[in-house]
Amino acid sequence: MSREEQLFREAVWEEAGNQAMLGKRASVSDTYLKDIQLLTSRLPHLDIVKERAGFIRRKSLEGLEKNLIEWETNFRRNGGKVIWAQDAAEALKEISLILNRYAVRKTVRTSGKLFDEIQLGKRLSAEGISCQEMQYQPAQHRGFSTDQAYLEHWAKELGIDPS
């Protein structure tokens, strides 16, 4: 065991025995248990709720393929193009191809889990593409009279042609 590792272990044991920290951990644990008891008391039929949630999940998964096919059909009928990716690497490759085809150097993103999940920000940065995050809210909540005015504002901010 290295000296650093030994020092780390000693510090951990010292902190673990720290009475103030023990008190804080016990307090957090007690609060958590009280919250669980409170929530379960508000749901007297928790087993039924769990069973229903499981049923909804199973039904959703059973219909997933059908719903995706229906969504894709409608999307294409309305002029869209769907590109399916098997994994993050394939999705990043397809996104890069599209952005490079149109020589995109600036992008705007709204909050969403997929962006972080596939690490799109890292990929864009590596390719020299800036990405500005915005929280999408209807234009009226942001002081704009229409969504078009909102989009024009962002186009001006990014220095791009809004058309």
PDB file of N, CA, C and O in Angstrom, residues 1-17:
ATOM      1  N   MET A   1       0.852  -1.178   0.000  1.00  0.00           N
ATOM      2  CA  MET A   1       0.000   0.000   0.000  1.00  0.00           C
ATOM      3  C   MET A   1       0.897   1.239   0.000  1.00  0.00           C
ATOM      4  O   MET A   1       1.823   1.348   0.790  1.00  0.00           O
ATOM      5  N   SER A   2       0.569   2.182  -0.888  1.00  0.00           N
ATOM      6  CA  SER A   2       1.377   3.395  -0.999  1.00  0.00           C
ATOM      7  C   SER A   2       1.117   4.312   0.202  1.00  0.00           C
ATOM      8  O   SER A   2       0.127   4.163   0.926  1.00  0.00           O
ATOM      9  N   ARG A   3       1.992   5.265   0.382  1.00  0.00           N
ATOM     10  CA  ARG A   3       1.873   6.229   1.480  1.00  0.00           C
ATOM     11  C   ARG A   3       0.583   7.047   1.342  1.00  0.00           C
ATOM     12  O   ARG A   3      -0.121   7.268   2.330  1.00  0.00           O
ATOM     13  N   GLU A   4       0.278   7.487   0.087  1.00  0.00           N
ATOM     14  CA  GLU A   4      -0.937   8.267  -0.146  1.00  0.00           C
ATOM     15  C   GLU A   4      -2.181   7.459   0.202  1.00  0.00           C
ATOM     16  O   GLU A   4      -3.120   7.962   0.813  1.00  0.00           O
ATOM     17  N   GLU A   5      -2.155   6.201  -0.189  1.00  0.00           N
ATOM     18  CA  GLU A   5      -3.302   5.334   0.097  1.00  0.00           C
ATOM     19  C   GLU A   5      -3.473   5.157   1.601  1.00  0.00           C
ATOM     20  O   GLU A   5      -4.590   5.190   2.126  1.00  0.00           O
ATOM     21  N   GLN A   6      -2.368   4.975   2.315  1.00  0.00           N
ATOM     22  CA  GLN A   6      -2.411   4.824   3.765  1.00  0.00           C
ATOM     23  C   GLN A   6      -2.963   6.085   4.417  1.00  0.00           C
ATOM     24  O   GLN A   6      -3.823   6.010   5.299  1.00  0.00           O
ATOM     25  N   LEU A   7      -2.498   7.246   3.972  1.00  0.00           N
ATOM     26  CA  LEU A   7      -2.995   8.515   4.518  1.00  0.00           C
ATOM     27  C   LEU A   7      -4.486   8.680   4.255  1.00  0.00           C
ATOM     28  O   LEU A   7      -5.238   9.149   5.114  1.00  0.00           O
ATOM     29  N   PHE A   8      -4.909   8.299   3.053  1.00  0.00           N
ATOM     30  CA  PHE A   8      -6.322   8.397   2.708  1.00  0.00           C
ATOM     31  C   PHE A   8      -7.153   7.513   3.633  1.00  0.00           C
ATOM     32  O   PHE A   8      -8.170   7.949   4.176  1.00  0.00           O
ATOM     33  N   ARG A   9      -6.722   6.273   3.812  1.00  0.00           N
ATOM     34  CA  ARG A   9      -7.468   5.349   4.689  1.00  0.00           C
ATOM     35  C   ARG A   9      -7.560   5.882   6.119  1.00  0.00           C
ATOM     36  O   ARG A   9      -8.606   5.801   6.749  1.00  0.00           O
ATOM     37  N   GLU A  10      -6.470   6.419   6.607  1.00  0.00           N
ATOM     38  CA  GLU A  10      -6.471   6.974   7.958  1.00  0.00           C
ATOM     39  C   GLU A  10      -7.436   8.153   8.073  1.00  0.00           C
ATOM     40  O   GLU A  10      -8.180   8.270   9.048  1.00  0.00           O
ATOM     41  N   ALA A  11      -7.429   9.009   7.043  1.00  0.00           N
ATOM     42  CA  ALA A  11      -8.331  10.166   7.050  1.00  0.00           C
ATOM     43  C   ALA A  11      -9.785   9.718   7.009  1.00  0.00           C
ATOM     44  O   ALA A  11     -10.647  10.297   7.682  1.00  0.00           O
ATOM     45  N   VAL A  12     -10.065   8.680   6.237  1.00  0.00           N
ATOM     46  CA  VAL A  12     -11.436   8.165   6.149  1.00  0.00           C
ATOM     47  C   VAL A  12     -11.876   7.625   7.498  1.00  0.00           C
ATOM     48  O   VAL A  12     -12.980   7.918   7.973  1.00  0.00           O
ATOM     49  N   TRP A  13     -11.019   6.838   8.163  1.00  0.00           N
ATOM     50  CA  TRP A  13     -11.387   6.281   9.465  1.00  0.00           C
ATOM     51  C   TRP A  13     -11.553   7.385  10.509  1.00  0.00           C
ATOM     52  O   TRP A  13     -12.442   7.324  11.356  1.00  0.00           O
ATOM     53  N   GLU A  14     -10.703   8.399  10.424  1.00  0.00           N
ATOM     54  CA  GLU A  14     -10.815   9.520  11.352  1.00  0.00           C
ATOM     55  C   GLU A  14     -12.148  10.243  11.159  1.00  0.00           C
ATOM     56  O   GLU A  14     -12.850  10.557  12.106  1.00  0.00           O
ATOM     57  N   GLU A  15     -12.507  10.489   9.873  1.00  0.00           N
ATOM     58  CA  GLU A  15     -13.767  11.183   9.566  1.00  0.00           C
ATOM     59  C   GLU A  15     -14.968  10.322   9.945  1.00  0.00           C
ATOM     60  O   GLU A  15     -15.979  10.820  10.417  1.00  0.00           O
ATOM     61  N   ALA A  16     -14.844   9.004   9.739  1.00  0.00           N
ATOM     62  CA  ALA A  16     -15.944   8.099  10.069  1.00  0.00           C
ATOM     63  C   ALA A  16     -16.242   8.123  11.563  1.00  0.00           C
ATOM     64  O   ALA A  16     -17.384   7.935  11.980  1.00  0.00           O
ATOM     65  N   GLY A  17     -15.213   8.355  12.371  1.00  0.00           N
ATOM     66  CA  GLY A  17     -15.409   8.402  13.820  1.00  0.00           C
ATOM     67  C   GLY A  17     -15.760   9.786  14.336  1.00  0.00           C
ATOM     68  O   GLY A  17     -16.051   9.949  15.516  1.00  0.00           O
TER      69      GLY A  17
END
